[in-house]
CSV table of C-alpha atoms and ligand atoms in Angstrom, one decimal:
chain,number,residue,atom,x,y,z
A,7,MET,CA,79.4,2.3,144.9
A,8,ILE,CA,80.3,3.2,148.5
A,9,GLN,CA,83.4,1.0,148.5
A,10,GLU,CA,84.7,2.4,145.2
A,11,ASN,CA,84.1,5.9,146.4
A,12,LEU,CA,85.9,5.2,149.6
A,13,GLU,CA,88.9,3.9,147.8
A,14,THR,CA,89.0,6.9,145.6
A,15,VAL,CA,88.8,9.3,148.5
A,16,LYS,CA,91.5,7.4,150.4
A,17,GLU,CA,93.7,7.4,147.4
A,18,ARG,CA,93.3,11.2,147.0
A,19,ILE,CA,94.1,11.7,150.7
A,20,GLN,CA,97.3,9.6,150.3
A,21,ASN,CA,98.3,11.6,147.2
A,22,ALA,CA,97.7,14.9,149.0
A,23,CYS,CA,99.8,13.5,151.9
A,24,ARG,CA,102.6,12.6,149.5
A,25,ARG,CA,102.6,16.1,148.0
A,26,ALA,CA,102.8,17.6,151.5
A,27,GLY,CA,105.4,15.2,152.8
A,28,ARG,CA,102.9,13.9,155.4
A,29,ASN,CA,102.2,10.4,156.7
A,30,PRO,CA,98.7,9.3,155.7
A,31,ASP,CA,98.3,7.8,159.1
A,32,GLU,CA,98.0,11.3,160.5
A,33,VAL,CA,94.7,11.9,158.6
A,34,THR,CA,91.5,10.4,159.8
A,35,LEU,CA,88.7,10.1,157.3
A,36,ILE,CA,85.3,10.7,158.8
A,37,ALA,CA,82.4,9.4,156.7
A,38,VAL,CA,79.7,12.0,157.0
A,39,SER,CA,76.5,10.0,156.9
A,40,LYS,CA,73.8,12.6,157.7
A,41,THR,CA,70.5,12.1,155.9
A,42,LYS,CA,71.7,8.7,154.7
A,43,PRO,CA,69.8,5.5,155.7
A,44,VAL,CA,71.3,2.9,158.1
A,45,GLU,CA,71.8,0.5,155.3
A,46,MET,CA,74.2,2.8,153.6
A,47,LEU,CA,76.2,3.2,156.9
A,48,GLN,CA,76.2,-0.6,157.2
A,49,GLU,CA,77.6,-0.8,153.7
A,50,ALA,CA,80.3,1.7,154.6
A,51,TYR,CA,81.0,-0.2,157.8
A,52,GLU,CA,81.5,-3.4,155.8
A,53,ALA,CA,83.9,-1.5,153.6
A,54,GLY,CA,86.0,-0.8,156.7
A,55,VAL,CA,84.7,2.6,157.9
A,56,ARG,CA,84.7,3.1,161.7
A,57,GLU,CA,84.5,6.9,161.9
A,58,PHE,CA,81.1,8.4,161.1
A,59,GLY,CA,80.0,12.0,161.3
A,60,GLU,CA,76.5,13.2,162.0
A,61,ASN,CA,75.1,16.7,162.4
A,62,LYS,CA,71.7,16.1,164.1
A,63,PRO,CA,71.6,14.8,167.6
A,64,GLN,CA,68.4,12.8,167.2
A,65,GLU,CA,69.5,11.3,164.0
A,66,LEU,CA,72.8,10.1,165.6
A,67,ARG,CA,70.8,8.8,168.6
A,68,ASP,CA,68.5,6.8,166.3
A,69,LYS,CA,71.2,5.3,164.1
A,70,TYR,CA,73.5,4.5,167.0
A,71,PRO,CA,71.8,1.3,168.2
A,72,CYS,CA,71.3,0.0,164.6
A,73,LEU,CA,75.1,-0.2,164.0
A,74,PRO,CA,78.0,-2.1,165.5
A,75,GLN,CA,79.5,-0.9,168.8
A,76,ASP,CA,83.0,-0.4,167.5
A,77,ILE,CA,82.0,2.7,165.5
A,78,HIS,CA,83.4,6.1,166.6
A,79,TRP,CA,80.7,8.7,166.2
A,80,HIS,CA,81.6,12.4,165.6
A,81,MET,CA,79.2,15.2,166.2
A,82,ILE,CA,80.0,17.8,163.5
A,83,GLY,CA,77.0,20.1,163.4
A,84,HIS,CA,75.7,23.0,165.4
A,85,LEU,CA,74.5,21.6,168.7
A,86,GLN,CA,71.7,23.1,170.8
A,87,ARG,CA,72.1,22.8,174.5
A,88,ASN,CA,68.9,20.9,175.1
A,89,LYS,CA,70.0,18.2,172.7
A,90,ILE,CA,73.3,17.4,174.4
A,91,LYS,CA,71.6,14.6,176.3
A,92,TYR,CA,70.9,12.6,173.1
A,93,LEU,CA,74.6,12.1,172.2
A,94,ILE,CA,76.9,12.9,175.1
A,95,ASP,CA,77.5,9.3,175.9
A,96,LYS,CA,77.7,8.2,172.3
A,97,VAL,CA,80.2,10.4,170.6
A,98,CYS,CA,84.0,10.2,170.7
A,99,LEU,CA,84.4,13.9,169.7
A,100,ILE,CA,82.2,17.0,169.5
A,101,HIS,CA,83.7,19.1,166.7
A,102,SER,CA,81.4,22.0,166.9
A,103,VAL,CA,81.7,23.8,170.2
A,104,ASP,CA,81.0,27.3,169.1
A,105,SER,CA,80.1,29.2,172.3
A,106,LEU,CA,80.9,29.2,176.0
A,107,ARG,CA,77.2,28.6,176.9
A,108,LEU,CA,77.3,25.4,174.9
A,109,ALA,CA,80.6,24.4,176.5
A,110,GLU,CA,79.2,25.0,179.9
A,111,ALA,CA,76.1,22.9,179.2
A,112,ILE,CA,78.2,20.0,177.9
A,113,ASP,CA,80.5,20.2,180.9
A,114,GLU,CA,77.5,20.2,183.3
A,115,GLU,CA,75.9,17.1,181.6
A,116,ALA,CA,79.2,15.3,181.4
A,117,GLY,CA,79.8,16.0,185.1
A,118,LYS,CA,76.4,14.5,186.0
A,119,ARG,CA,77.2,11.4,184.1
A,120,GLY,CA,80.8,11.1,185.2
A,121,LEU,CA,82.2,11.6,181.7
A,122,ARG,CA,84.9,13.6,180.2
A,123,VAL,CA,84.1,14.8,176.7
A,124,SER,CA,86.6,15.5,173.9
A,125,VAL,CA,85.8,18.7,172.0
A,126,LEU,CA,87.1,20.9,169.3
A,127,ALA,CA,86.6,24.7,169.1
A,128,GLU,CA,84.8,25.8,166.0
A,129,VAL,CA,86.3,28.8,164.3
A,130,ASN,CA,84.5,30.7,161.6
A,131,MET,CA,87.6,31.5,159.5
A,132,ALA,CA,85.8,33.2,156.6
A,133,GLY,CA,83.5,35.3,158.8
A,134,GLU,CA,80.4,33.9,157.1
A,135,GLU,CA,77.2,35.0,158.7
A,136,SER,CA,75.5,31.7,157.9
A,137,LYS,CA,78.1,29.8,159.9
A,138,PHE,CA,78.8,29.2,163.6
A,139,GLY,CA,82.0,29.5,165.4
A,140,VAL,CA,84.2,32.1,167.1
A,141,THR,CA,86.3,34.5,165.1
A,142,PRO,CA,90.0,33.7,164.6
A,143,GLN,CA,90.8,36.7,166.8
A,144,GLU,CA,88.6,35.3,169.6
A,145,ALA,CA,89.9,31.7,169.2
A,146,PRO,CA,92.9,31.8,171.7
A,147,SER,CA,90.9,33.2,174.6
A,148,PHE,CA,87.9,30.9,173.7
A,149,VAL,CA,90.2,27.9,173.9
A,150,GLU,CA,91.6,29.1,177.2
A,151,ALA,CA,88.1,29.5,178.6
A,152,LEU,CA,87.2,26.0,177.4
A,153,SER,CA,90.3,24.6,179.1
A,154,ARG,CA,88.8,25.5,182.5
A,155,PHE,CA,85.9,23.1,182.2
A,156,PRO,CA,86.8,20.0,184.2
A,157,HIS,CA,84.7,17.6,182.2
A,158,LEU,CA,86.0,18.7,178.8
A,159,ARG,CA,89.2,17.8,177.0
A,160,VAL,CA,90.2,20.4,174.4
A,161,GLU,CA,91.7,18.6,171.5
A,162,GLY,CA,91.9,21.1,168.6
A,163,LEU,CA,90.2,23.3,166.2
A,164,MET,CA,87.5,22.8,163.5
A,165,THR,CA,86.3,25.0,160.7
A,166,ILE,CA,83.7,24.7,158.0
A,167,ALA,CA,85.1,26.6,155.0
A,168,PRO,CA,82.9,28.3,152.5
A,169,PHE,CA,81.3,26.2,149.8
A,170,THR,CA,83.3,26.7,146.6
A,171,GLU,CA,83.9,25.2,143.3
A,172,HIS,CA,87.5,26.3,143.6
A,173,PRO,CA,89.1,24.6,146.6
A,174,GLU,CA,92.3,26.7,146.3
A,175,GLU,CA,90.2,29.6,147.5
A,176,ASN,CA,89.9,27.9,150.9
A,177,ARG,CA,93.7,27.3,151.2
A,178,PRO,CA,94.3,30.5,153.2
A,179,TYR,CA,91.6,29.6,155.7
A,180,PHE,CA,93.1,26.2,156.3
A,181,ARG,CA,96.6,27.6,156.5
A,182,ASN,CA,95.5,30.3,159.0
A,183,LEU,CA,93.7,27.8,161.1
A,184,LYS,CA,96.8,25.6,161.3
A,185,LYS,CA,98.8,28.6,162.3
A,186,LEU,CA,96.3,29.5,164.9
A,187,SER,CA,96.5,26.0,166.3
A,188,VAL,CA,100.3,26.1,166.5
A,189,ASP,CA,100.1,29.5,168.3
A,190,ILE,CA,97.6,28.1,170.8
A,191,GLN,CA,99.6,25.0,171.4
A,192,ALA,CA,102.7,27.1,172.1
A,193,LYS,CA,100.9,28.7,175.1
A,194,ASN,CA,101.0,25.3,176.8
A,195,ILE,CA,97.6,25.7,178.4
A,196,ASP,CA,96.6,23.0,180.8
A,197,ASN,CA,93.9,20.6,179.4
A,198,VAL,CA,94.6,21.8,175.9
A,199,CYS,CA,96.3,19.7,173.3
A,200,MET,CA,96.0,20.9,169.7
A,201,ARG,CA,96.2,17.4,168.2
A,202,HIS,CA,93.3,17.8,165.8
A,203,LEU,CA,92.6,20.0,162.9
A,204,SER,CA,89.1,19.1,161.6
A,205,VAL,CA,88.9,20.7,158.1
A,206,GLY,CA,88.1,19.7,154.6
A,207,MET,CA,85.0,18.3,153.0
A,208,THR,CA,84.2,16.7,149.6
A,209,GLY,CA,85.0,19.8,147.7
A,210,ASP,CA,88.3,20.7,149.3
A,211,PHE,CA,89.7,17.9,151.4
A,212,GLU,CA,92.9,17.5,149.4
A,213,VAL,CA,93.8,21.2,150.0
A,214,ALA,CA,92.9,20.7,153.6
A,215,VAL,CA,95.3,17.7,153.9
A,216,GLU,CA,98.1,19.7,152.2
A,217,GLU,CA,97.6,22.4,154.9
A,218,GLY,CA,97.6,20.1,157.9
A,219,ALA,CA,94.2,18.5,158.4
A,220,THR,CA,94.2,15.6,160.8
A,221,MET,CA,90.5,14.9,160.2
A,222,VAL,CA,88.6,15.4,157.0
A,223,ARG,CA,84.8,15.1,156.9
A,224,VAL,CA,83.6,13.7,153.6
A,225,GLY,CA,79.9,13.0,152.9
A,226,THR,CA,79.0,13.4,149.3
A,227,GLY,CA,82.3,12.0,148.1
A,228,ILE,CA,81.5,8.7,149.8
A,229,PHE,CA,77.7,8.4,149.9
A,230,GLY,CA,76.7,10.5,146.9
A,231,ALA,CA,74.5,13.6,146.9
A,232,ARG,CA,72.1,14.2,149.8
A,233,ASP,CA,68.4,14.4,149.3
A,234,TYR,CA,67.0,16.7,152.1
A,235,THR,CA,63.4,16.1,151.0
A,236,ALA,CA,63.6,12.4,151.9
A,237,ARG,CA,63.5,11.1,155.5
A,238,PRO,CA,66.6,9.1,156.3
B,302,PLP,C1,77.6,17.9,155.7
B,302,PLP,C2,78.9,18.2,156.3
B,302,PLP,C3,80.2,17.7,155.8
B,302,PLP,C4,80.3,16.9,154.6
B,302,PLP,O1,80.0,17.6,153.4
B,302,PLP,P1,80.2,17.1,152.0
B,302,PLP,O2,80.4,18.3,151.1
B,302,PLP,O3,79.1,16.3,151.6
B,302,PLP,O4,81.5,16.2,152.0
B,302,PLP,C5,81.3,18.1,156.5
B,302,PLP,N1,81.3,18.9,157.6
B,302,PLP,C6,80.1,19.3,158.1
B,302,PLP,C7,80.2,20.1,159.4
B,302,PLP,C8,78.9,19.0,157.5
B,302,PLP,O5,77.8,19.5,158.0
């Protein structure tokens, strides 16, 4: 099932790229494996997946030693400062930097360990109260502030768009985030390279790709629906 789902998702990404005149190599598919057991991640790995996304630090820490070392782990969920230690040396990218306090704590922990951590700034494009991230208006100065941390590398923007049955409704959010990233890139801030736009989930990744996503985070579309009552 996982392999077939993967092929379908990849094909849909390729078609979206074709529609938008983009090269499919520009889009990284991240398999969001939160709540799913290690056996399912292993199955995805065997089907070729090397990019996995998790949203809970302890879950990532626990899965990490059970799977091959050539996996790239992505932290995509809200991160509490006291949990940075569980994942800072395991992830290739923290997508969800949503406050200066968090950035400061990541920078401090990275400094202690002699690391430099790649991060994205999370922007709450729709202004949803239930979601984290800075406002689009705050984003440029937030990125500028992030750029001053010596142990961070600022690599782009991320948003979690509203859940919707109608992906077209999210198109303006994706388009505006892309515009924001182009505007920030144009400022040529030291230590900032807006190479990544992490947007798009199972319900809306094709629209996200059409609007410039370089990373799409797909869970349900690959692994099936999540059961939050079961322990992974
Ligand atoms: C769970 C999650 C996803 C994947 O959601 P699906 O709708 O299952 O594809 C993507 N991004 C974030 C931040 C998530 O928490």
